[in-house]
Coordinates of N, CA, C and O in Angstrom, one line a residue:
Y136 N 82.3 -8.9 27.9 CA 82.0 -9.9 26.9 C 80.8 -10.7 27.4 O 80.4 -10.7 28.5
D137 N 80.2 -11.4 26.4 CA 78.9 -12.1 26.7 C 79.3 -13.6 27.1 O 79.3 -14.4 26.2
R138 N 79.6 -13.7 28.3 CA 80.0 -15.1 28.8 C 78.9 -16.1 28.6 O 79.2 -17.3 28.2
A139 N 77.6 -15.7 28.8 CA 76.5 -16.7 28.6 C 76.5 -17.2 27.1 O 76.3 -18.4 26.9
A140 N 76.7 -16.3 26.2 CA 76.7 -16.7 24.8 C 77.8 -17.6 24.5 O 77.7 -18.6 23.7
M141 N 79.0 -17.3 25.1 CA 80.2 -18.1 24.8 C 79.9 -19.5 25.4 O 80.2 -20.5 24.7
L142 N 79.4 -19.6 26.6 CA 79.1 -20.9 27.2 C 78.0 -21.7 26.4 O 78.1 -22.9 26.3
R143 N 77.0 -21.0 25.9 CA 76.0 -21.7 25.1 C 76.6 -22.3 23.9 O 76.3 -23.5 23.5
T144 N 77.5 -21.6 23.2 CA 78.2 -22.2 22.1 C 79.1 -23.3 22.5 O 79.0 -24.4 21.8
L145 N 79.8 -23.2 23.5 CA 80.7 -24.3 23.9 C 79.9 -25.6 24.3 O 80.4 -26.7 24.1
K146 N 78.8 -25.4 24.9 CA 78.0 -26.5 25.4 C 77.1 -27.1 24.2 O 76.6 -28.2 24.4
S147 N 77.0 -26.5 23.1 CA 76.2 -27.0 22.0 C 77.1 -27.8 21.1 O 78.2 -28.1 21.3
G148 N 76.4 -28.3 20.0 CA 77.2 -29.0 19.0 C 77.0 -30.4 18.8 O 77.4 -31.0 17.8
G149 N 76.4 -31.1 19.7 CA 76.2 -32.6 19.6 C 77.5 -33.4 19.7 O 78.5 -32.9 20.3
A150 N 77.5 -34.6 19.1 CA 78.6 -35.5 19.2 C 79.8 -35.1 18.3 O 81.0 -35.4 18.7
N151 N 79.6 -34.6 17.2 CA 80.6 -34.3 16.2 C 80.9 -32.8 16.2 O 80.1 -32.0 15.6
K152 N 82.0 -32.4 16.7 CA 82.3 -30.9 16.8 C 83.8 -30.7 16.7 O 84.6 -31.4 17.3
Q153 N 84.1 -29.7 15.9 CA 85.5 -29.4 15.6 C 85.8 -27.9 15.8 O 85.0 -27.1 15.4
V154 N 86.9 -27.6 16.5 CA 87.3 -26.2 16.7 C 88.5 -25.9 15.8 O 89.5 -26.7 15.8
F155 N 88.5 -24.8 15.1 CA 89.5 -24.4 14.2 C 90.2 -23.2 14.9 O 89.5 -22.2 15.2
Q156 N 91.5 -23.2 15.0 CA 92.3 -22.1 15.5 C 92.9 -21.4 14.3 O 93.7 -22.0 13.6
S157 N 92.6 -20.1 14.1 CA 93.2 -19.3 13.1 C 94.1 -18.2 13.6 O 93.5 -17.3 14.4
V158 N 95.3 -18.2 13.3 CA 96.2 -17.1 13.8 C 96.5 -16.1 12.7 O 96.5 -14.9 12.9
S159 N 96.9 -16.6 11.5 CA 97.2 -15.7 10.4 C 96.1 -15.7 9.4 O 95.4 -16.7 9.1
P160 N 95.8 -14.5 8.8 CA 94.7 -14.4 7.9 C 95.2 -15.0 6.5 O 95.5 -14.2 5.6
L161 N 95.2 -16.3 6.4 CA 95.7 -16.9 5.2 C 94.6 -17.1 4.1 O 93.4 -17.3 4.4
V162 N 95.0 -16.9 2.9 CA 94.1 -17.2 1.7 C 94.7 -18.3 0.9 O 95.9 -18.5 0.8
V163 N 93.9 -19.2 0.3 CA 94.3 -20.3 -0.5 C 94.2 -20.0 -2.0 O 94.8 -20.7 -2.8
A164 N 93.4 -19.0 -2.3 CA 93.2 -18.6 -3.7 C 92.5 -17.2 -3.6 O 92.0 -16.8 -2.5
P165 N 92.6 -16.4 -4.7 CA 91.9 -15.1 -4.6 C 90.5 -15.2 -4.0 O 89.7 -16.0 -4.5
G166 N 90.2 -14.4 -3.0 CA 88.9 -14.4 -2.4 C 88.5 -15.5 -1.5 O 87.4 -15.6 -1.1
I167 N 89.4 -16.5 -1.3 CA 89.1 -17.7 -0.5 C 90.0 -17.7 0.7 O 91.2 -18.0 0.6
A168 N 89.4 -17.5 1.9 CA 90.1 -17.6 3.2 C 90.3 -19.1 3.6 O 89.3 -19.9 3.5
S169 N 91.5 -19.4 3.9 CA 91.8 -20.8 4.3 C 90.9 -21.3 5.5 O 90.4 -22.4 5.4
L170 N 90.6 -20.4 6.4 CA 89.8 -20.8 7.5 C 88.4 -21.3 7.1 O 87.9 -22.4 7.5
Y171 N 87.7 -20.5 6.2 CA 86.4 -20.9 5.8 C 86.3 -22.1 4.9 O 85.4 -22.9 5.0
I172 N 87.3 -22.2 4.0 CA 87.3 -23.4 3.1 C 87.5 -24.7 4.0 O 86.9 -25.7 3.7
H173 N 88.4 -24.6 5.0 CA 88.6 -25.8 5.8 C 87.4 -26.1 6.6 O 87.1 -27.3 6.8
M174 N 86.7 -25.1 7.1 CA 85.5 -25.4 7.9 C 84.4 -26.1 7.0 O 83.8 -27.1 7.4
Q175 N 84.2 -25.5 5.8 CA 83.3 -26.0 4.9 C 83.7 -27.5 4.5 O 82.8 -28.4 4.4
N176 N 84.9 -27.7 4.1 CA 85.4 -29.0 3.7 C 85.1 -30.0 4.8 O 84.7 -31.2 4.6
S177 N 85.4 -29.7 6.1 CA 85.1 -30.6 7.2 C 83.6 -30.9 7.3 O 83.2 -32.1 7.5
M178 N 82.8 -29.9 7.2 CA 81.3 -30.1 7.3 C 80.9 -31.0 6.1 O 80.1 -31.9 6.3
N179 N 81.4 -30.7 4.9 CA 81.0 -31.5 3.7 C 81.4 -32.9 3.9 O 80.7 -33.9 3.6
A180 N 82.7 -33.1 4.3 CA 83.2 -34.5 4.4 C 82.3 -35.3 5.4 O 81.9 -36.5 5.2
F181 N 82.0 -34.7 6.6 CA 81.2 -35.4 7.6 C 79.8 -35.8 7.1 O 79.4 -36.9 7.2
E182 N 79.2 -34.8 6.5 CA 77.8 -34.9 6.1 C 77.6 -35.7 4.8 O 76.8 -36.6 4.7
F183 N 78.5 -35.4 3.8 CA 78.2 -36.0 2.4 C 79.2 -37.1 2.1 O 78.8 -38.1 1.5
S184 N 80.5 -36.9 2.3 CA 81.5 -37.9 1.9 C 81.5 -39.2 2.8 O 81.4 -40.3 2.3
M185 N 81.6 -38.9 4.1 CA 81.7 -40.0 5.0 C 80.3 -40.5 5.5 O 80.2 -41.6 6.1
G186 N 79.3 -39.6 5.4 CA 78.0 -40.0 5.9 C 77.8 -40.2 7.3 O 77.0 -41.0 7.8
T187 N 78.6 -39.5 8.1 CA 78.6 -39.6 9.6 C 77.8 -38.6 10.3 O 77.8 -38.5 11.5
G188 N 77.0 -37.8 9.5 CA 76.1 -36.9 10.1 C 76.7 -35.4 10.1 O 77.7 -35.2 9.4
K189 N 76.0 -34.6 10.7 CA 76.4 -33.2 10.7 C 77.6 -33.0 11.6 O 77.8 -33.6 12.6
L190 N 78.5 -32.0 11.2 CA 79.6 -31.6 12.0 C 79.4 -30.2 12.5 O 79.2 -29.3 11.6
S191 N 79.5 -29.9 13.8 CA 79.5 -28.6 14.3 C 80.9 -28.0 14.2 O 81.8 -28.7 14.5
T192 N 81.0 -26.8 13.8 CA 82.3 -26.1 13.7 C 82.3 -24.8 14.4 O 81.3 -24.1 14.5
L193 N 83.5 -24.6 15.0 CA 83.7 -23.3 15.8 C 85.1 -22.9 15.4 O 86.1 -23.6 15.5
A194 N 85.2 -21.6 15.0 CA 86.5 -21.1 14.7 C 86.9 -20.1 15.8 O 86.0 -19.3 16.2
V195 N 88.1 -20.1 16.2 CA 88.6 -19.1 17.1 C 89.7 -18.3 16.4 O 90.7 -18.8 16.0
V196 N 89.4 -17.0 16.1 CA 90.3 -16.2 15.4 C 91.1 -15.4 16.4 O 90.5 -14.7 17.3
L197 N 92.4 -15.5 16.3 CA 93.3 -14.7 17.2 C 94.5 -14.2 16.4 O 94.6 -14.5 15.3
G198 N 95.3 -13.5 17.1 CA 96.4 -12.9 16.3 C 95.9 -12.0 15.2 O 94.7 -11.5 15.3
P199 N 96.6 -11.8 14.2 CA 96.2 -11.0 13.0 C 94.9 -11.5 12.4 O 94.3 -10.7 11.7
S200 N 94.5 -12.7 12.6 CA 93.3 -13.2 11.9 C 92.1 -12.6 12.4 O 91.0 -12.8 11.9
I201 N 92.1 -11.8 13.5 CA 90.9 -11.1 14.0 C 90.4 -10.2 12.9 O 89.2 -9.8 13.0
I202 N 91.2 -9.9 11.9 CA 90.7 -9.0 10.8 C 89.5 -9.6 10.1 O 88.7 -8.9 9.5
W203 N 89.4 -11.0 10.1 CA 88.3 -11.6 9.4 C 86.9 -11.2 10.1 O 85.9 -11.3 9.4
A204 N 87.0 -10.8 11.3 CA 85.8 -10.4 12.1 C 85.3 -9.0 11.9 O 84.3 -8.6 12.4
L205 N 86.1 -8.2 11.1 CA 85.8 -6.8 11.0 C 85.1 -6.5 9.7 O 85.4 -7.0 8.6
N206 N 84.2 -5.5 9.7 CA 83.4 -5.1 8.5 C 84.2 -4.3 7.6 O 85.3 -3.8 7.9
D207 N 83.6 -4.1 6.4 CA 84.3 -3.3 5.3 C 84.7 -1.9 5.7 O 85.7 -1.4 5.2
S208 N 83.9 -1.3 6.6 CA 84.3 0.1 6.9 C 85.6 0.1 7.7 O 86.4 1.0 7.5
M209 N 85.9 -0.9 8.5 CA 87.2 -1.0 9.2 C 88.3 -1.3 8.2 O 89.4 -0.8 8.3
W210 N 88.0 -2.2 7.2 CA 89.0 -2.6 6.2 C 89.4 -1.3 5.4 O 90.6 -1.1 5.1
S211 N 88.4 -0.5 5.1 CA 88.7 0.7 4.3 C 89.4 1.8 5.2 O 90.4 2.3 4.7
K212 N 88.9 2.0 6.3 CA 89.4 3.1 7.2 C 90.8 2.8 7.6 O 91.7 3.8 7.6
Y213 N 91.2 1.6 7.9 CA 92.5 1.3 8.4 C 93.4 0.6 7.4 O 94.5 0.1 7.7
G214 N 93.0 0.5 6.1 CA 93.8 -0.1 5.1 C 94.2 -1.6 5.4 O 95.3 -2.0 5.1
I215 N 93.3 -2.3 5.9 CA 93.6 -3.7 6.4 C 94.0 -4.6 5.2 O 95.0 -5.3 5.3
G216 N 93.3 -4.5 4.1 CA 93.7 -5.3 2.9 C 95.1 -5.0 2.5 O 95.9 -6.0 2.3
T217 N 95.5 -3.8 2.4 CA 96.9 -3.5 2.0 C 97.9 -3.9 3.1 O 98.9 -4.5 2.8
A218 N 97.6 -3.7 4.4 CA 98.5 -4.1 5.4 C 98.7 -5.6 5.5 O 99.8 -6.0 5.9
F219 N 97.7 -6.4 5.1 CA 97.9 -7.8 5.2 C 98.0 -8.5 3.8 O 97.8 -9.7 3.7
N220 N 98.1 -7.7 2.8 CA 98.3 -8.2 1.4 C 97.0 -9.0 1.0 O 97.1 -10.1 0.5
L221 N 95.8 -8.5 1.3 CA 94.6 -9.1 1.0 C 93.7 -8.2 0.1 O 94.2 -7.1 -0.3
D222 N 92.5 -8.6 -0.2 CA 91.6 -7.8 -0.9 C 91.4 -6.5 -0.2 O 91.6 -6.4 1.0
A223 N 90.9 -5.4 -0.9 CA 90.7 -4.1 -0.3 C 89.5 -4.1 0.7 O 89.6 -3.4 1.7
T224 N 88.6 -5.0 0.6 CA 87.5 -5.1 1.5 C 87.4 -6.6 2.0 O 88.0 -7.5 1.4
N225 N 86.6 -6.8 3.0 CA 86.5 -8.2 3.5 C 85.5 -9.0 2.7 O 84.5 -9.5 3.1
D226 N 85.9 -9.2 1.4 CA 85.1 -10.1 0.5 C 85.0 -11.5 1.0 O 84.1 -12.2 0.5
Y227 N 85.9 -11.9 1.8 CA 85.9 -13.3 2.3 C 84.7 -13.6 3.2 O 84.4 -14.8 3.3
Y228 N 84.1 -12.6 3.7 CA 82.9 -12.8 4.6 C 81.6 -13.1 3.7 O 80.8 -13.9 4.1
K229 N 81.5 -12.4 2.6 CA 80.3 -12.4 1.8 C 80.1 -13.7 1.0 O 81.0 -14.2 0.4
A230 N 78.8 -14.1 1.1 CA 78.5 -15.3 0.4 C 78.6 -15.2 -1.1 O 78.3 -14.1 -1.7
S231 N 79.0 -16.2 -1.8 CA 79.0 -16.3 -3.3 C 77.8 -17.0 -3.8 O 77.6 -17.1 -5.0
S232 N 77.0 -17.7 -2.9 CA 75.8 -18.4 -3.3 C 74.6 -17.7 -2.7 O 74.7 -16.7 -2.0
N233 N 73.4 -18.3 -3.0 CA 72.2 -17.7 -2.4 C 71.9 -18.3 -1.0 O 70.9 -18.1 -0.4
L234 N 72.9 -19.1 -0.5 CA 72.8 -19.7 0.8 C 71.6 -20.7 1.0 O 71.2 -21.0 2.1
N235 N 71.2 -21.3 -0.1 CA 70.1 -22.3 -0.1 C 70.6 -23.6 0.4 O 71.4 -24.3 -0.2
L236 N 70.1 -24.0 1.6 CA 70.5 -25.3 2.2 C 70.0 -26.5 1.4 O 70.4 -27.6 1.6
G237 N 69.1 -26.3 0.5 CA 68.5 -27.3 -0.4 C 69.3 -27.6 -1.6 O 69.0 -28.4 -2.4
A238 N 70.4 -26.9 -1.7 CA 71.3 -27.1 -2.9 C 71.9 -28.5 -3.0 O 72.0 -29.1 -1.9
V239 N 72.3 -28.9 -4.2 CA 73.0 -30.2 -4.3 C 74.4 -30.0 -3.8 O 75.0 -29.0 -4.1
P240 N 74.9 -30.9 -3.0 CA 76.3 -30.7 -2.5 C 77.4 -30.4 -3.5 O 78.3 -29.7 -3.1
D241 N 77.3 -31.0 -4.7 CA 78.4 -30.7 -5.7 C 78.1 -29.5 -6.6 O 78.9 -29.3 -7.5
D242 N 77.0 -28.8 -6.4 CA 76.7 -27.6 -7.2 C 77.8 -26.6 -6.9 O 77.9 -26.1 -5.8
P243 N 78.6 -26.2 -7.9 CA 79.7 -25.2 -7.7 C 79.2 -23.9 -7.3 O 79.9 -23.1 -6.8
N244 N 77.9 -23.6 -7.5 CA 77.3 -22.3 -7.2 C 76.4 -22.4 -5.9 O 75.8 -21.4 -5.6
G245 N 76.4 -23.6 -5.3 CA 75.6 -23.8 -4.1 C 76.3 -23.5 -2.8 O 77.5 -23.3 -2.8
I246 N 75.6 -23.5 -1.7 CA 76.1 -23.2 -0.4 C 77.2 -24.1 0.0 O 78.2 -23.7 0.7
Y247 N 77.2 -25.4 -0.4 CA 78.2 -26.3 0.1 C 79.5 -26.2 -0.6 O 80.5 -26.7 -0.1
Q248 N 79.6 -25.4 -1.7 CA 80.8 -25.0 -2.3 C 81.1 -23.5 -2.2 O 81.9 -23.0 -3.0
D249 N 80.5 -22.9 -1.3 CA 80.6 -21.4 -1.1 C 81.6 -21.3 0.1 O 81.4 -21.8 1.2
W250 N 82.8 -20.7 -0.2 CA 83.9 -20.7 0.8 C 83.9 -19.4 1.6 O 84.9 -18.8 1.8
S251 N 82.7 -18.9 2.0 CA 82.6 -17.7 2.7 C 82.2 -17.9 4.2 O 81.7 -19.0 4.5
A252 N 82.4 -16.9 5.0 CA 82.0 -16.9 6.4 C 80.4 -17.0 6.5 O 79.9 -17.8 7.3
Q253 N 79.7 -16.3 5.6 CA 78.3 -16.4 5.6 C 77.8 -17.8 5.4 O 76.8 -18.2 6.0
A254 N 78.4 -18.5 4.5 CA 78.0 -19.9 4.2 C 78.2 -20.8 5.4 O 77.4 -21.6 5.8
V255 N 79.4 -20.6 6.1 CA 79.7 -21.4 7.3 C 78.6 -21.0 8.4 O 78.1 -21.9 9.0
L256 N 78.3 -19.8 8.5 CA 77.4 -19.3 9.5 C 76.0 -19.9 9.2 O 75.3 -20.4 10.1
K257 N 75.6 -19.9 8.0 CA 74.2 -20.4 7.6 C 74.1 -21.9 7.9 O 73.1 -22.4 8.3
R258 N 75.2 -22.6 7.8 CA 75.2 -24.0 8.1 C 75.4 -24.3 9.6 O 75.5 -25.4 10.0
G259 N 75.5 -23.2 10.4 CA 75.5 -23.4 11.9 C 76.9 -23.2 12.5 O 77.1 -23.4 13.7
G260 N 77.9 -22.9 11.7 CA 79.2 -22.6 12.2 C 79.3 -21.4 13.1 O 78.4 -20.5 13.0
K261 N 80.2 -21.4 14.0 CA 80.3 -20.4 15.0 C 81.7 -19.8 15.0 O 82.6 -20.4 14.6
F262 N 81.8 -18.5 15.4 CA 83.1 -17.8 15.4 C 83.3 -17.1 16.7 O 82.4 -16.3 17.2
F263 N 84.5 -17.2 17.3 CA 84.9 -16.5 18.5 C 86.1 -15.6 18.0 O 86.9 -16.0 17.2
V264 N 86.1 -14.4 18.6 CA 87.2 -13.4 18.2 C 87.9 -13.0 19.5 O 87.3 -12.6 20.5
C265 N 89.2 -13.2 19.5 CA 90.1 -12.9 20.6 C 90.2 -11.4 20.9 O 90.7 -10.6 20.0
H266 N 89.7 -10.9 22.1 CA 89.8 -9.5 22.4 C 91.3 -9.1 22.6 O 91.7 -8.0 22.3
N267 N 92.1 -10.0 23.2 CA 93.5 -9.6 23.4 C 94.2 -9.3 22.1 O 94.9 -8.4 22.0
A268 N 93.9 -10.2 21.1 CA 94.5 -10.0 19.8 C 94.0 -8.7 19.1 O 94.7 -8.0 18.4
M269 N 92.7 -8.5 19.3 CA 92.1 -7.3 18.7 C 92.8 -6.0 19.3 O 93.1 -5.1 18.6
T270 N 93.1 -6.1 20.6 CA 93.8 -5.0 21.2 C 95.2 -4.8 20.6 O 95.6 -3.7 20.4
A271 N 95.9 -5.9 20.4 CA 97.2 -5.9 19.9 C 97.2 -5.4 18.4 O 98.1 -4.5 18.1
V272 N 96.3 -5.8 17.6 CA 96.2 -5.4 16.2 C 95.9 -3.9 16.2 O 96.4 -3.1 15.4
A273 N 95.0 -3.5 17.1 CA 94.7 -2.0 17.1 C 95.9 -1.2 17.5 O 96.1 -0.1 16.9
L274 N 96.7 -1.7 18.4 CA 97.9 -1.0 18.8 C 98.9 -0.9 17.6 O 99.4 0.2 17.3
V275 N 99.1 -2.0 16.8 CA 100.0 -1.9 15.7 C 99.5 -1.0 14.6 O 100.2 -0.2 14.1
I276 N 98.2 -1.1 14.3 CA 97.6 -0.2 13.3 C 97.7 1.3 13.7 O 98.1 2.1 12.9
A277 N 97.4 1.6 15.0 CA 97.5 3.0 15.5 C 98.9 3.5 15.4 O 99.1 4.7 15.1
S278 N 99.9 2.6 15.6 CA 101.3 3.1 15.6 C 101.7 3.5 14.2 O 102.7 4.2 14.0
K279 N 101.0 3.1 13.2 CA 101.4 3.4 11.8 C 100.5 4.5 11.2 O 100.7 4.8 10.0
M280 N 99.6 5.0 12.0 CA 98.7 6.1 11.4 C 98.8 7.3 12.2 O 98.7 7.3 13.4
T281 N 99.0 8.4 11.5 CA 99.1 9.7 12.2 C 97.7 10.1 12.8 O 96.7 9.9 12.1
G282 N 97.7 10.4 14.0 CA 96.5 10.9 14.7 C 95.7 9.7 15.3 O 94.7 10.0 16.0
A283 N 96.0 8.5 15.0 CA 95.2 7.4 15.6 C 95.8 7.0 16.9 O 97.0 7.0 17.2
T284 N 94.9 6.5 17.8 CA 95.3 6.0 19.1 C 94.9 4.6 19.2 O 93.9 4.2 18.6
P285 N 95.7 3.8 20.0 CA 95.3 2.4 20.2 C 93.8 2.2 20.7 O 93.1 1.4 20.2
G286 N 93.5 3.1 21.7 CA 92.1 3.0 22.2 C 91.1 3.4 21.2 O 90.0 2.8 21.2
G287 N 91.3 4.4 20.4 CA 90.4 4.8 19.4 C 90.2 3.7 18.3 O 89.0 3.4 17.9
V288 N 91.3 3.1 17.9 CA 91.2 2.0 16.9 C 90.4 0.8 17.5 O 89.5 0.2 16.9
L289 N 90.8 0.5 18.7 CA 90.1 -0.7 19.4 C 88.6 -0.4 19.6 O 87.8 -1.3 19.3
A290 N 88.2 0.8 19.9 CA 86.8 1.1 20.1 C 86.1 1.0 18.7 O 85.0 0.5 18.7
D291 N 86.8 1.4 17.6 CA 86.2 1.2 16.3 C 86.0 -0.3 16.0 O 85.0 -0.7 15.5
F292 N 87.0 -1.1 16.3 CA 87.0 -2.5 16.0 C 85.8 -3.1 16.8 O 85.0 -3.9 16.3
E293 N 85.7 -2.8 18.1 CA 84.6 -3.4 18.9 C 83.2 -3.0 18.4 O 82.3 -3.9 18.6
K294 N 83.1 -1.9 17.8 CA 81.8 -1.5 17.3 C 81.5 -2.0 15.9 O 80.4 -1.9 15.4
N295 N 82.5 -2.6 15.2 CA 82.3 -3.0 13.8 C 82.7 -4.5 13.6 O 83.2 -4.8 12.6
V296 N 82.3 -5.3 14.6 CA 82.5 -6.7 14.4 C 81.3 -7.3 13.6 O 80.2 -6.8 13.8
L297 N 81.6 -8.1 12.7 CA 80.6 -8.7 11.8 C 79.6 -9.6 12.5 O 79.9 -10.2 13.5
P298 N 78.4 -9.6 11.9 CA 77.3 -10.5 12.5 C 77.9 -12.0 12.6 O 78.5 -12.4 11.6
G299 N 77.6 -12.6 13.7 CA 78.0 -14.0 13.8 C 79.4 -14.2 14.5 O 79.7 -15.4 14.7
F300 N 80.1 -13.2 14.7 CA 81.4 -13.3 15.4 C 81.2 -12.8 16.8 O 80.8 -11.6 17.0
L301 N 81.6 -13.6 17.8 CA 81.4 -13.2 19.2 C 82.8 -12.9 19.8 O 83.7 -13.8 19.8
V302 N 83.0 -11.8 20.4 CA 84.2 -11.4 21.0 C 84.3 -12.1 22.4 O 83.4 -12.0 23.2
V303 N 85.5 -12.7 22.6 CA 85.8 -13.4 23.8 C 87.1 -12.8 24.4 O 87.9 -12.3 23.6
P304 N 87.3 -12.9 25.7 CA 88.5 -12.3 26.3 C 89.8 -12.7 25.7 O 90.7 -11.9 25.4
A305 N 90.0 -14.0 25.6 CA 91.3 -14.6 25.1 C 91.1 -15.8 24.2 O 90.5 -16.8 24.7
G306 N 91.5 -15.7 23.0 CA 91.3 -16.8 22.0 C 92.0 -18.1 22.5 O 91.5 -19.2 22.3
V307 N 93.2 -17.9 23.0 CA 94.0 -19.1 23.4 C 93.2 -19.9 24.5 O 93.1 -21.1 24.6
A308 N 92.6 -19.2 25.4 CA 91.8 -19.8 26.5 C 90.5 -20.4 25.9 O 90.0 -21.5 26.3
A309 N 89.9 -19.7 24.9 CA 88.7 -20.2 24.3 C 88.9 -21.5 23.6 O 88.1 -22.4 23.6
V310 N 90.1 -21.7 22.9 CA 90.5 -23.0 22.3 C 90.5 -24.1 23.3 O 90.0 -25.2 23.1
Q311 N 91.2 -23.8 24.4 CA 91.3 -24.8 25.5 C 89.9 -25.1 26.1 O 89.6 -26.3 26.3
Q312 N 89.1 -24.1 26.3 CA 87.8 -24.4 26.8 C 86.9 -25.2 25.9 O 86.2 -26.1 26.3
A313 N 87.1 -24.9 24.6 CA 86.3 -25.7 23.6 C 86.7 -27.1 23.7 O 85.8 -28.0 23.7
Q314 N 88.0 -27.4 23.8 CA 88.4 -28.8 24.0 C 87.8 -29.5 25.2 O 87.5 -30.6 25.2
E315 N 87.7 -28.7 26.3 CA 87.2 -29.2 27.5 C 85.7 -29.6 27.4 O 85.2 -30.4 28.1
Y316 N 85.0 -28.9 26.4 CA 83.6 -29.2 26.1 C 83.5 -30.2 25.0 O 82.4 -30.3 24.4
G317 N 84.6 -30.9 24.6 CA 84.5 -31.9 23.6 C 84.7 -31.5 22.1 O 84.6 -32.4 21.2
W318 N 85.1 -30.3 21.9 CA 85.5 -29.9 20.5 C 86.8 -30.4 20.2 O 87.8 -30.2 20.9
K319 N 87.0 -31.1 19.0 CA 88.3 -31.6 18.6 C 89.0 -30.6 17.8 O 88.5 -29.9 17.0
P320 N 90.3 -30.4 18.1 CA 91.1 -29.3 17.5 C 91.5 -29.6 16.0 O 91.9 -30.7 15.7
F321 N 91.5 -28.5 15.2 CA 92.1 -28.5 13.9 C 92.7 -27.2 13.8 O 92.1 -26.1 13.8
A322 N 94.1 -27.2 13.8 CA 94.8 -25.9 13.8 C 95.0 -25.4 12.4 O 95.4 -26.1 11.5
I323 N 94.7 -24.1 12.2 CA 95.0 -23.4 10.9 C 96.0 -22.4 11.3 O 95.6 -21.3 11.8
I324 N 97.3 -22.6 11.2 CA 98.3 -21.7 11.6 C 99.2 -21.4 10.5 O 99.6 -22.2 9.7

């Protein structure tokens, strides 16, 4: 894993920074992942509602929520949407806006009301992916597919992580480390 990149993220963020722990791939409405809407809402509240400045956000996806970090080819190949009762592809990652940071905060079609990972990333949000959980999810998926092996599925996962998601050894340890670097926890469980 890229320890230097992990430490750069943990050491960044300024005075206002929040870490989100996601274990289950929850959705709050069709096409809207709970994790991303919570991250956006926190950033919006800090910047626009409360006027306290920018909020840095970091999500640590562990357990089954590691699927948020996988591209559409993995969702299709391994039936992830069906397995987790979600959309057929990882539509939750893709922006619904043009990602223009000059948008009006209340514009329903602007970046500040875009509940996607790409919108969070464009605003500076960061994502860590638990390798331990990725290994476990690969094992479960392989056990349900003829001819698949845990190692083969894991290798596929490792090669198909979405841009902006950094694989770290253990999500639970990453959450703890984030707190040691001043990130305040917000659990999405």
